[in-house]
Amino acid sequence: DRRGGIELSTPYLFIHGTADQTYVFEDMAEDVPAEQLVAVENGSHSMTRNSPEVVAKALREFALALVAC
């Protein structure tokens, strides 16, 4: 997989807030495969502080899927 000219060969997950004003969600969603992008509804750029439960759940599911492989 390629992102910004860099080849990514390890599993990755993007967790992105739909209300992020720093990096526009629609731009990110265009570039990232849906199965690797978790949208945090109304999440800001500080979503680990504002939506910690959603972020923790996404990380936990991603990590468990890696272990199951």
Short mmCIF file of C-alpha atoms in Angstrom, two decimals:
data_model
loop_
_atom_site.label_atom_id
_atom_site.label_comp_id
_atom_site.label_asym_id
_atom_site.label_seq_id
_atom_site.Cartn_x
_atom_site.Cartn_y
_atom_site.Cartn_z
CA ASP A 1 0.00 0.00 0.00
CA ARG A 2 1.24 3.50 -0.76
CA ARG A 3 0.45 6.71 1.07
CA GLY A 4 2.05 10.00 0.17
CA GLY A 5 4.72 8.25 -1.87
CA ILE A 6 5.73 6.02 1.04
CA GLU A 7 5.15 2.29 0.79
CA LEU A 8 3.48 0.83 3.87
CA SER A 9 4.14 -2.87 4.33
CA THR A 10 2.91 -3.29 7.91
CA PRO A 11 -0.71 -3.29 9.06
CA TYR A 12 -1.95 0.18 9.91
CA LEU A 13 -5.09 1.85 11.14
CA PHE A 14 -6.18 5.46 10.74
CA ILE A 15 -8.53 6.78 13.38
CA HIS A 16 -9.85 10.13 12.27
CA GLY A 17 -12.42 12.56 13.61
CA THR A 18 -15.05 13.79 11.20
CA ALA A 19 -14.91 17.26 12.79
CA ASP A 20 -11.11 17.54 12.67
CA GLN A 21 -10.22 21.04 11.46
CA THR A 22 -6.49 20.30 11.16
CA TYR A 23 -6.78 17.45 8.64
CA VAL A 24 -10.05 17.32 6.72
CA PHE A 25 -11.79 13.95 7.09
CA GLU A 26 -12.97 13.81 3.48
CA ASP A 27 -9.37 14.21 2.24
CA MET A 28 -8.19 11.39 4.51
CA ALA A 29 -11.11 9.14 3.57
CA GLU A 30 -10.22 9.52 -0.11
CA ASP A 31 -6.70 8.18 0.45
CA VAL A 32 -7.23 5.42 3.00
CA PRO A 33 -8.93 2.05 2.35
CA ALA A 34 -12.20 1.87 4.28
CA GLU A 35 -11.17 -1.22 6.24
CA GLN A 36 -8.22 0.74 7.67
CA LEU A 37 -10.07 3.95 8.51
CA VAL A 38 -12.19 4.40 11.61
CA ALA A 39 -14.32 7.53 11.55
CA VAL A 40 -15.02 9.09 14.92
CA GLU A 41 -18.30 10.97 14.43
CA ASN A 42 -17.89 14.59 15.50
CA GLY A 43 -14.37 13.74 16.65
CA SER A 44 -11.91 16.61 16.76
CA HIS A 45 -8.14 16.56 16.30
CA SER A 46 -7.94 15.81 20.05
CA MET A 47 -10.21 12.77 19.89
CA THR A 48 -8.08 10.73 22.30
CA ARG A 49 -9.09 13.30 24.89
CA ASN A 50 -12.63 13.95 23.63
CA SER A 51 -13.64 10.41 22.56
CA PRO A 52 -11.31 8.05 24.44
CA GLU A 53 -13.78 5.15 24.52
CA VAL A 54 -14.21 5.16 20.74
CA VAL A 55 -10.45 5.36 20.13
CA ALA A 56 -9.72 2.61 22.68
CA LYS A 57 -12.32 0.31 21.12
CA ALA A 58 -10.89 0.82 17.62
CA LEU A 59 -7.34 0.15 18.83
CA ARG A 60 -8.40 -2.92 20.79
CA GLU A 61 -10.24 -4.42 17.80
CA PHE A 62 -7.31 -3.69 15.50
CA ALA A 63 -4.82 -5.30 17.89
CA LEU A 64 -7.01 -8.37 18.43
CA ALA A 65 -7.35 -8.81 14.66
CA LEU A 66 -3.55 -8.74 14.34
CA VAL A 67 -3.15 -11.41 17.02
CA ALA A 68 -5.77 -13.60 15.34
CA CYS A 69 -3.83 -13.65 12.06
#
